[in-house]
Amino acid sequence: MSDVSLEAARRRTFAIVSHPDAGKTTLTEKLLLFGGAIQMAGSVKG
């Protein structure tokens, strides 16, 4: 498998749907932080 194929096989897509101010950004930041995609929670800006 190529590097692109391996990377594509690792990816997962999902949606977070809820009422306003229900913690979607907080949950998303924690998932990104624990997954290693970001280094500091609180860095997602709208």
mmCIF file of C-alpha atoms in Angstrom:
data_model
loop_
_atom_site.group_PDB
_atom_site.id
_atom_site.type_symbol
_atom_site.label_atom_id
_atom_site.label_comp_id
_atom_site.label_asym_id
_atom_site.label_seq_id
_atom_site.Cartn_x
_atom_site.Cartn_y
_atom_site.Cartn_z
ATOM 1 C CA MET A 1 0.000 0.000 0.000
ATOM 2 C CA SER A 2 1.132 3.539 -0.682
ATOM 3 C CA ASP A 3 1.485 6.160 2.050
ATOM 4 C CA VAL A 4 -1.715 7.819 0.847
ATOM 5 C CA SER A 5 -3.624 4.520 0.988
ATOM 6 C CA LEU A 6 -2.372 3.817 4.499
ATOM 7 C CA GLU A 7 -3.328 7.302 5.680
ATOM 8 C CA ALA A 8 -6.787 7.033 4.091
ATOM 9 C CA ALA A 9 -7.347 3.670 5.794
ATOM 10 C CA ARG A 10 -6.652 5.266 9.206
ATOM 11 C CA ARG A 11 -9.225 8.043 8.842
ATOM 12 C CA ARG A 12 -12.717 8.004 10.287
ATOM 13 C CA THR A 13 -15.485 10.526 9.740
ATOM 14 C CA PHE A 14 -18.294 11.309 12.151
ATOM 15 C CA ALA A 15 -20.616 14.179 12.981
ATOM 16 C CA ILE A 16 -21.347 15.876 16.283
ATOM 17 C CA VAL A 17 -24.829 17.398 16.302
ATOM 18 C CA SER A 18 -26.419 19.066 19.323
ATOM 19 C CA HIS A 19 -27.999 22.231 20.646
ATOM 20 C CA PRO A 20 -25.949 25.452 20.852
ATOM 21 C CA ASP A 21 -23.602 25.645 23.857
ATOM 22 C CA ALA A 22 -23.804 21.893 24.458
ATOM 23 C CA GLY A 23 -20.024 21.326 24.387
ATOM 24 C CA LYS A 24 -19.401 20.342 20.758
ATOM 25 C CA THR A 25 -16.221 22.394 20.477
ATOM 26 C CA THR A 26 -14.942 21.148 23.834
ATOM 27 C CA LEU A 27 -15.535 17.534 22.821
ATOM 28 C CA THR A 28 -13.949 18.092 19.414
ATOM 29 C CA GLU A 29 -10.889 19.747 20.972
ATOM 30 C CA LYS A 30 -10.414 16.862 23.404
ATOM 31 C CA LEU A 31 -10.684 14.290 20.606
ATOM 32 C CA LEU A 32 -8.122 16.220 18.549
ATOM 33 C CA LEU A 33 -5.847 16.656 21.582
ATOM 34 C CA PHE A 34 -5.914 12.998 22.617
ATOM 35 C CA GLY A 35 -5.545 11.954 18.971
ATOM 36 C CA GLY A 36 -2.408 14.062 18.635
ATOM 37 C CA ALA A 37 -3.796 16.409 15.964
ATOM 38 C CA ILE A 38 -3.401 19.510 18.181
ATOM 39 C CA GLN A 39 -0.987 20.263 21.008
ATOM 40 C CA MET A 40 -3.188 22.497 23.175
ATOM 41 C CA ALA A 41 -6.910 22.421 23.891
ATOM 42 C CA GLY A 42 -8.512 25.832 23.544
ATOM 43 C CA SER A 43 -6.777 26.513 20.245
ATOM 44 C CA VAL A 44 -9.877 26.063 18.056
ATOM 45 C CA LYS A 45 -11.245 29.497 17.202
ATOM 46 C CA GLY A 46 -14.577 30.279 15.531
#
